[in-house]
mmCIF file of C-alpha atoms in Angstrom:
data_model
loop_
_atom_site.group_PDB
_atom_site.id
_atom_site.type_symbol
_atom_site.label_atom_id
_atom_site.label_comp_id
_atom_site.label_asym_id
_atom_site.label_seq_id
_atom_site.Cartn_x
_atom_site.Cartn_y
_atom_site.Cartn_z
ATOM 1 C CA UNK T 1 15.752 -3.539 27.764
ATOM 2 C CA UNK T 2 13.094 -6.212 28.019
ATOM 3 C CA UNK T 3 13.315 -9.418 27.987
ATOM 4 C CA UNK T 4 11.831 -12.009 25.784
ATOM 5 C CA UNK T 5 9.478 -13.315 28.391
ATOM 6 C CA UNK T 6 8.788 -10.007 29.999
ATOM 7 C CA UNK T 7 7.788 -8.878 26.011
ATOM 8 C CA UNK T 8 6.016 -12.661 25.596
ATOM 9 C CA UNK T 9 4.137 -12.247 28.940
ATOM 10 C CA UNK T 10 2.843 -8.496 28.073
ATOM 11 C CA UNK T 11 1.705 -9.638 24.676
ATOM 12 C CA UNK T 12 -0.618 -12.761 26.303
ATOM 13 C CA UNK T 13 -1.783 -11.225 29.124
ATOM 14 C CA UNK T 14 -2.552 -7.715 28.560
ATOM 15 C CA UNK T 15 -2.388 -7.688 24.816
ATOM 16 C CA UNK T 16 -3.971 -10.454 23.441
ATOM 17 C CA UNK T 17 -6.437 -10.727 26.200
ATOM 18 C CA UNK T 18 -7.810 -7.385 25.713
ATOM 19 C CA UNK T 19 -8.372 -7.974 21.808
ATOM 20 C CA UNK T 20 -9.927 -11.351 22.127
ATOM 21 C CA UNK T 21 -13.760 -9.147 22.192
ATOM 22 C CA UNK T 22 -12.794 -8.097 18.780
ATOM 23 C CA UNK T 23 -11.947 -11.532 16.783
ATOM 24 C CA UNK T 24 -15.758 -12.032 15.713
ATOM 25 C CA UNK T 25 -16.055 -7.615 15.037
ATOM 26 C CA UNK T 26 -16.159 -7.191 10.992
ATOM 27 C CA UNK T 27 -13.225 -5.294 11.175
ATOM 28 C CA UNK T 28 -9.580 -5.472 10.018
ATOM 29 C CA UNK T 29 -7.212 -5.330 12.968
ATOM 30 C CA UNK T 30 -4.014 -7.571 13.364
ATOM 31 C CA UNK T 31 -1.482 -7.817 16.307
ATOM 32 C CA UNK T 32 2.067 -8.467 15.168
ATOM 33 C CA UNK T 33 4.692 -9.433 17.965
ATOM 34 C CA UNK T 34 8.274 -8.065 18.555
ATOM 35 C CA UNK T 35 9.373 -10.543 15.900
ATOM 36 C CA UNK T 36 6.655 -8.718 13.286
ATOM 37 C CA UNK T 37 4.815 -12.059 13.340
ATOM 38 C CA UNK T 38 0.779 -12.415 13.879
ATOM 39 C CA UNK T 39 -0.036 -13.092 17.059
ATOM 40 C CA UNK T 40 -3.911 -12.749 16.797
ATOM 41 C CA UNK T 41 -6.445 -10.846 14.302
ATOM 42 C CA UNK T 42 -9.555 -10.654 13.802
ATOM 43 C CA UNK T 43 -11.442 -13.493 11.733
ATOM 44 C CA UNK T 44 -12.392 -10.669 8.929
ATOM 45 C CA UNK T 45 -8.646 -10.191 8.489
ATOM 46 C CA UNK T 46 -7.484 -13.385 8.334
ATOM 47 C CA UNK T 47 -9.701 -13.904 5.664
ATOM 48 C CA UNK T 48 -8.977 -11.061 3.712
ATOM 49 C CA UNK T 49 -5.769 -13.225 3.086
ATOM 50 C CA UNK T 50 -7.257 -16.189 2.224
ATOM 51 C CA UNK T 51 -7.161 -18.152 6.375
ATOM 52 C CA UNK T 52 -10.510 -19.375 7.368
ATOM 53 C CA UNK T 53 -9.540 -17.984 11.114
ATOM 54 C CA UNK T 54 -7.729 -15.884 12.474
ATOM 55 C CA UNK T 55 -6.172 -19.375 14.111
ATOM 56 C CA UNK T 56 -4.698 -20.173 10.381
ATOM 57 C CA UNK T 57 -2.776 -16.763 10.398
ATOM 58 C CA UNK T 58 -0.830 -17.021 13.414
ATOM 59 C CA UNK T 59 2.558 -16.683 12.902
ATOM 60 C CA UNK T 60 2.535 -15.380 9.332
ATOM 61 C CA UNK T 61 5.187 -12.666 8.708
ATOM 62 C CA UNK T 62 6.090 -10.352 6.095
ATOM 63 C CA UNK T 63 9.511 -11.496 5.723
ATOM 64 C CA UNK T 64 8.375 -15.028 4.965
ATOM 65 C CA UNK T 65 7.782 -13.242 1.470
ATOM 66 C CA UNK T 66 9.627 -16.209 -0.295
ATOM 67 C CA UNK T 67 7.915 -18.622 0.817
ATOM 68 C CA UNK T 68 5.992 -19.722 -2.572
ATOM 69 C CA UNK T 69 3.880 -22.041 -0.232
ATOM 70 C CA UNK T 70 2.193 -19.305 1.414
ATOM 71 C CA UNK T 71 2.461 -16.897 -1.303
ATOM 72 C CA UNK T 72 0.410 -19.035 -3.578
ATOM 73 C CA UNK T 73 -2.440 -19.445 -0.363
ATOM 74 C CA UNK T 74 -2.718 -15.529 0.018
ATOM 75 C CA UNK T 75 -2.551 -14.508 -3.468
ATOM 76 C CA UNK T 76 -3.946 -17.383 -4.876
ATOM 77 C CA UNK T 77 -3.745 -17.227 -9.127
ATOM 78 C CA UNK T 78 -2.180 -13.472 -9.267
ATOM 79 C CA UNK T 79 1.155 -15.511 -7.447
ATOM 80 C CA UNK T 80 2.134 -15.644 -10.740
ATOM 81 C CA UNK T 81 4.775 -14.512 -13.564
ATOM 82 C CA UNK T 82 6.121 -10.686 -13.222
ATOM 83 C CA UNK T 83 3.402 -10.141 -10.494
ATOM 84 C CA UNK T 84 5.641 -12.526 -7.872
ATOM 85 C CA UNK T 85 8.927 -10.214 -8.512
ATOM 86 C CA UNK T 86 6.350 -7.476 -7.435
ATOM 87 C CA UNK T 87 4.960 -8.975 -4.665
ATOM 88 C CA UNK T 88 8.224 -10.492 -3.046
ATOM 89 C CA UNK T 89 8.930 -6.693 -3.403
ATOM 90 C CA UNK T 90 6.869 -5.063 -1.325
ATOM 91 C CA UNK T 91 6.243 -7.500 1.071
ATOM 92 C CA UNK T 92 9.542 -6.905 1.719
ATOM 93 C CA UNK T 93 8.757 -3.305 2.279
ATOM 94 C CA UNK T 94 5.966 -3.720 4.231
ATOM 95 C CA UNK T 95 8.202 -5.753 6.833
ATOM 96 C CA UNK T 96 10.533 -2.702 6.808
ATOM 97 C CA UNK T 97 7.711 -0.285 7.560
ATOM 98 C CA UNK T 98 7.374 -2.553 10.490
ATOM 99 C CA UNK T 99 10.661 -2.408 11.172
ATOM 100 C CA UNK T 100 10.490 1.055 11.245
ATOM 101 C CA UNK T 101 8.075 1.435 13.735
ATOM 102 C CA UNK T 102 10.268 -0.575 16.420
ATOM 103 C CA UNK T 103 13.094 1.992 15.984
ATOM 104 C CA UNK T 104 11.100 5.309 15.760
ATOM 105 C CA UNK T 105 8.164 4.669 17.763
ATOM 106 C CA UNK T 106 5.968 6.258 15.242
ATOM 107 C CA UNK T 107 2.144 5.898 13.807
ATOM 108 C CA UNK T 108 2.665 4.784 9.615
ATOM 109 C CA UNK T 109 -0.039 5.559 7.409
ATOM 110 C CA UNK T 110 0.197 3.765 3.640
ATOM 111 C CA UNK T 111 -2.407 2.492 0.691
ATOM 112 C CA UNK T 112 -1.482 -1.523 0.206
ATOM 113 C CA UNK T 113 -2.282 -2.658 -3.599
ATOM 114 C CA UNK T 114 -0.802 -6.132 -3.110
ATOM 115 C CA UNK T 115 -3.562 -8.579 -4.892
ATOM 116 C CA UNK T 116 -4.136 -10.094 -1.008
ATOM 117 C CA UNK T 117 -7.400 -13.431 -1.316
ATOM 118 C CA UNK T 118 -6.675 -13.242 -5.500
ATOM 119 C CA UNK T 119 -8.503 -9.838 -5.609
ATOM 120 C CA UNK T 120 -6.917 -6.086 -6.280
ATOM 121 C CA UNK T 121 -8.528 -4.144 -3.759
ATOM 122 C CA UNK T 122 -6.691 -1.001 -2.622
ATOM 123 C CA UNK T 123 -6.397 -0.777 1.926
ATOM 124 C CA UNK T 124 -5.754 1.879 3.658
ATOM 125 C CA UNK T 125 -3.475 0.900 6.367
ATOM 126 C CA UNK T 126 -2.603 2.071 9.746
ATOM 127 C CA UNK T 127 0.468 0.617 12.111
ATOM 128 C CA UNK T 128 0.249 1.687 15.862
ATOM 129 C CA UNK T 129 3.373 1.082 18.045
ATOM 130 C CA UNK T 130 2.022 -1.111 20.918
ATOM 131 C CA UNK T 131 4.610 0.458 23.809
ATOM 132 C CA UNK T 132 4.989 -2.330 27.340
ATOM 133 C CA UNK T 133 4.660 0.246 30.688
ATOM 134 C CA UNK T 134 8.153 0.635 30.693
ATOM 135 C CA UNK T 135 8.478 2.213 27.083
ATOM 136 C CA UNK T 136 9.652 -0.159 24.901
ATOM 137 C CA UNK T 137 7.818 -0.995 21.706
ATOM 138 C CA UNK T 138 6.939 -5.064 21.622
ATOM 139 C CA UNK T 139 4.356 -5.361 18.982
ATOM 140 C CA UNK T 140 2.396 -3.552 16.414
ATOM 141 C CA UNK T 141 -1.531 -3.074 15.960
ATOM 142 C CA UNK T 142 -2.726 -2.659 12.825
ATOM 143 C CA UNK T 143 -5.817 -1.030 11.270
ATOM 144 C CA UNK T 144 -7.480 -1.144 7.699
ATOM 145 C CA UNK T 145 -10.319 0.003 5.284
ATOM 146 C CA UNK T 146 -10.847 -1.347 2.195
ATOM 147 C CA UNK T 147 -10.704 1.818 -0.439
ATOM 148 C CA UNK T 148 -12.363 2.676 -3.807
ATOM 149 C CA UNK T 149 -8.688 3.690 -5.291
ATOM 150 C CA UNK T 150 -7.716 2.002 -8.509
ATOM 151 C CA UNK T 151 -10.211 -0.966 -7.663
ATOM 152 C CA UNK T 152 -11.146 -1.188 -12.134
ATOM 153 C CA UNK T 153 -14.177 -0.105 -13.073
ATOM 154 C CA UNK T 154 -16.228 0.815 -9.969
ATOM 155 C CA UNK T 155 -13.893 3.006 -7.993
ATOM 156 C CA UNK T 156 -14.517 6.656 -9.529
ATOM 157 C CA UNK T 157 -17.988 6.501 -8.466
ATOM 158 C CA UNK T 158 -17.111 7.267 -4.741
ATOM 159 C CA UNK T 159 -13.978 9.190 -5.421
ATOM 160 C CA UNK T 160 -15.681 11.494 -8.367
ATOM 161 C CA UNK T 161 -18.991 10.878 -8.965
ATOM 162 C CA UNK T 162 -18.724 9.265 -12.142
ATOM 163 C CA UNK T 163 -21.247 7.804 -13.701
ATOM 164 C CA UNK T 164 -21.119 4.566 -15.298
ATOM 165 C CA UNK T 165 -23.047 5.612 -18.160
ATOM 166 C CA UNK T 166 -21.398 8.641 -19.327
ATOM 167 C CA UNK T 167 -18.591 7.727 -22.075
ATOM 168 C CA UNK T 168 -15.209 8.651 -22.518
ATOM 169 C CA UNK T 169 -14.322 11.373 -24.404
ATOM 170 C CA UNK T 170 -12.764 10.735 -27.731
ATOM 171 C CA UNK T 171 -9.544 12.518 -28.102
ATOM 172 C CA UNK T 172 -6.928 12.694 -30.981
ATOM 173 C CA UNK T 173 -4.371 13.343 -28.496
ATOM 174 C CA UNK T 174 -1.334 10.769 -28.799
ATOM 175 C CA UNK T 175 0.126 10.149 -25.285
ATOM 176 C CA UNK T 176 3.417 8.269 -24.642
ATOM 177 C CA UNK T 177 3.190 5.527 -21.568
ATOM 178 C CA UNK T 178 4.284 7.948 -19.199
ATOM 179 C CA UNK T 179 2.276 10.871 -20.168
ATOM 180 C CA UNK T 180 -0.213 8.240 -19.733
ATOM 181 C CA UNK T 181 0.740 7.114 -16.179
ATOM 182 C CA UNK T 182 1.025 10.920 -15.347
ATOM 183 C CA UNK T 183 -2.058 12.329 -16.737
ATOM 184 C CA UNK T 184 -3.992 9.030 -14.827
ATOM 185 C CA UNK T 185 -2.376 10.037 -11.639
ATOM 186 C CA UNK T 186 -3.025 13.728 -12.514
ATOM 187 C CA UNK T 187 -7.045 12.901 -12.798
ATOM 188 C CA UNK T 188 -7.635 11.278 -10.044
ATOM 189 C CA UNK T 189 -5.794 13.773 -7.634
ATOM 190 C CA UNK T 190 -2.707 11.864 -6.578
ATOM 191 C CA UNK T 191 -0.007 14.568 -4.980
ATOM 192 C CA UNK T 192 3.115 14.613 -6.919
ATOM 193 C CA UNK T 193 5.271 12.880 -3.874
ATOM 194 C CA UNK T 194 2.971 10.085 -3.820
ATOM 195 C CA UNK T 195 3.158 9.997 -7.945
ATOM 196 C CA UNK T 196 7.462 9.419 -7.433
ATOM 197 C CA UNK T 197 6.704 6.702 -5.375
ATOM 198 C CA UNK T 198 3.701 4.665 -7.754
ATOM 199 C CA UNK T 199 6.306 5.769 -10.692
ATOM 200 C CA UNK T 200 9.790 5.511 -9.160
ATOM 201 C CA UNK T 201 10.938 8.767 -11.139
ATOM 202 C CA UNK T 202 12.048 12.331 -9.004
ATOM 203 C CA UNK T 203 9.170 15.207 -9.202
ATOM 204 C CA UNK T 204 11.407 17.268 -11.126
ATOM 205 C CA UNK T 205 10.973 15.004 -13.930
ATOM 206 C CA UNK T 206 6.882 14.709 -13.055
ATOM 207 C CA UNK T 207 6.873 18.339 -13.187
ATOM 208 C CA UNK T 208 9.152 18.560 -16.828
ATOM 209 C CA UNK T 209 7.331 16.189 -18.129
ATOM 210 C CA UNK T 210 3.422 18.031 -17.258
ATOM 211 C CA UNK T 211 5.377 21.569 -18.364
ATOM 212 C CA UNK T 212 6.695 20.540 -21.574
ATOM 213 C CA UNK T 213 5.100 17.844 -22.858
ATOM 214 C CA UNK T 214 1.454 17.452 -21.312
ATOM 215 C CA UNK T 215 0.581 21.018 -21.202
ATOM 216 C CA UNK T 216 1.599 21.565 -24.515
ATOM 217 C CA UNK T 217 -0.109 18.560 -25.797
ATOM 218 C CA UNK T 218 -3.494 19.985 -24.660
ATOM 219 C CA UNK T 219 -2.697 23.451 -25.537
ATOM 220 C CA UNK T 220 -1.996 24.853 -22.304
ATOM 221 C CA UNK T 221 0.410 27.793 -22.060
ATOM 222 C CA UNK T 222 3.207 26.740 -19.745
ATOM 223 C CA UNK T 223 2.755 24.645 -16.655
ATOM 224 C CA UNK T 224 -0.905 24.904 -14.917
ATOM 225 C CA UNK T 225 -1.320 21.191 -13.201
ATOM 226 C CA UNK T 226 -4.754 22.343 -11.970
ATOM 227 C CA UNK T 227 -6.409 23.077 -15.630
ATOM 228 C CA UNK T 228 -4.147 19.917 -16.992
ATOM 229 C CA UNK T 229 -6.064 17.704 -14.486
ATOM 230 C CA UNK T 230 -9.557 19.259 -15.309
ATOM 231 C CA UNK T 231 -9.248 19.078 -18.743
ATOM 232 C CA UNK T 232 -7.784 15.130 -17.858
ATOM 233 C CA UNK T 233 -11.414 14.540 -16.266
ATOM 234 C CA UNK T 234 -13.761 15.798 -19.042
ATOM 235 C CA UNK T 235 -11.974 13.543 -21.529
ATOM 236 C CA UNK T 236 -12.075 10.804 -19.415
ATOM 237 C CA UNK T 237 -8.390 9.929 -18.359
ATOM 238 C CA UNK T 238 -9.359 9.675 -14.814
ATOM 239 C CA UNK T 239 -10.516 6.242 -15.571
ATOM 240 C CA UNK T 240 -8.177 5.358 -18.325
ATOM 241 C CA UNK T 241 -5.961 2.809 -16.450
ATOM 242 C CA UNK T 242 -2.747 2.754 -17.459
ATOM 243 C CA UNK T 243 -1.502 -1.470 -17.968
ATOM 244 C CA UNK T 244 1.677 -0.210 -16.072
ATOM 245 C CA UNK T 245 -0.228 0.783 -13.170
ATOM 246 C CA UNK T 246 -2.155 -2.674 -13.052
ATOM 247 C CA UNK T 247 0.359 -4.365 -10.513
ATOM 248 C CA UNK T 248 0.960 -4.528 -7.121
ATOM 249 C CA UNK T 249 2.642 -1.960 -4.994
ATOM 250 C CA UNK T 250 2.236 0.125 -2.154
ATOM 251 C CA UNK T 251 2.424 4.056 -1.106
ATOM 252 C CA UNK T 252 4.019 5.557 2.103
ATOM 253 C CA UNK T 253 1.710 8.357 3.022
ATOM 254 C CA UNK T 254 4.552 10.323 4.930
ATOM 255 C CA UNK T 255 7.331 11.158 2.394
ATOM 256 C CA UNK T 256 10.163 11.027 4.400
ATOM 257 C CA UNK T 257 9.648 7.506 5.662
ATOM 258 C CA UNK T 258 9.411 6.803 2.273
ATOM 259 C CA UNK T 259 12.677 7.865 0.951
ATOM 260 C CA UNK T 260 14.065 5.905 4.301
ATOM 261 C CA UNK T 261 12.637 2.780 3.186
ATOM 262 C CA UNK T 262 13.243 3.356 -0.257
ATOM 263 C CA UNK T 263 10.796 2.152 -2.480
ATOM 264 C CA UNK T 264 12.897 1.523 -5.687
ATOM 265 C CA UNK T 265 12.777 -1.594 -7.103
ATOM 266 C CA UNK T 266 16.788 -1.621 -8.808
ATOM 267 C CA UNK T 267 18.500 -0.636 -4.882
ATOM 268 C CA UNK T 268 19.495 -3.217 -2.590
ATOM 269 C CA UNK T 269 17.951 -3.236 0.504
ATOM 270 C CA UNK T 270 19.746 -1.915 4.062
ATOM 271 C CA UNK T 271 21.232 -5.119 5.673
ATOM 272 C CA UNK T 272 20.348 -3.402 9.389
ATOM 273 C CA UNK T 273 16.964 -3.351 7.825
ATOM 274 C CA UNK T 274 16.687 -7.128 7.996
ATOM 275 C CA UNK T 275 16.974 -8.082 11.689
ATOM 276 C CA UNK T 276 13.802 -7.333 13.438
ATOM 277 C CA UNK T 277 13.966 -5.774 16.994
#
């Protein structure tokens, strides 16, 4: 096992040297150390959270989510009311996802929804393990790309080709909040294990619920997802935006990491899950 300094040397010579060329790029690329901290990004991403450099965000880490102090600087006026449950949340995920990566050497993939600079624009993230020559992971690079997924009003252009002008069906169809949240997630093409995760409910109960409540609502015979969601588009659900769906939260694009980090707001989290490696 490394060392501290043998991990601390690695990271400033070879690491951090090698991404200085990139700090002025308009890109989004961080480098978090063996203790998941920031150890050097590039200006763009340190302020997409609000730092003027990438100077300001050294030594920021995700499980400093309770610090109000820097909550308030990176999510400015949405660090407020029932958003800062959320956020505290899944920042706390986040930092196990990084976790993660230390223990299984693995690539993570996830959308990040977290209202980062006081704006609610959806990222696309990737984590790379960053391995030292002898194996051992001792930091984390990250990747992102800003997304047009549940950014309001302007997002279904690039995903659908809607256009602006065209208005939304009217339709005497009563809906429930979860029909709601299901049909939304339904319109805009959102797989059923990444819909358990946004809703916190099992698929079985998606796929009741689109069977026997949805379908029948819309006069479909049986279950038939596919004709639900068209029929969800022409009258104009894909951009009906459920209030329940307007908060912060994140999705685990592989579905077994996320039923090992557990996305569910009411269970405790894994003490091992705390120490970082």
């Amino acid at each position: 096992m490394l060392s501290q300094q043998e991990k601390y040397k690695y990271l400033q010579e070879v690491v951090i040297s090698d991404f200085m060329p990139l700090v002025e790029q308009k890109i989004f690329s961080v480098i978090y150390d063996y203790d998941c901290k920031i150890a050097i990004c590039t200006n763009y991403s340190a302020q997409s959270i609000a730092m003027e450099s990438w100077k300001d965000a050294v030594g920021i880490s995700f499980k400093d989510q309770h610090r109000s102090d820097l909550g308030a600087k990176i999510f400015g006026s949405k660090y407020t009311g029932a958003f800062v449950e959320f956020i505290h949340h899944y920042i706390e995920k986040i930092y196990q996802l990084q976790l993660s990566i230390f223990r299984n050497k693995n690539v993570v993939n996830f959308i990040d929804l977290l209202p980062y600079n006081d704006q609610f624009i959806a990222y696309l993230i990737t984590y790379v393990p960053i391995f030292h020559p002898r194996g051992e992971v001792i930091g984390i690079q990250s990747f992102a790309t800003s997304i047009p997924f549940f950014s309001h009003h302007d997002y279904l252009q690039n995903i659908l080709g809607y256009n602006k002008q065209t208005e939304i069906s009217k339709t005497a169809v009563k809906l429930t909040n979860r029909e709601h949240e299901i049909l939304f997630l339904l319109a805009n093409l959102i797989p059923p294990e990444q819909m358990t995760q946004i809703l916190g409910i099992s698929r079985s109960t998606i796929a009741n619920i689109i069977a026997k409540q949805l379908s029948k609502k819309f006069g479909l015979a049986g279950s038939n997802s596919k004709l639900l969601t068209q029929l969800a588009i022409e009258q104009g659900y894909h951009k009906l935006i459920p209030e329940s769906l307007s908060k912060p939260y994140i999705i685990i694009l592989d579905e077994q990491l996320a039923k090992e980090i557990n996305l569910d707001k009411k269970k405790p989290l894994k003490k091992e899950a705390l120490t970082c490696y």
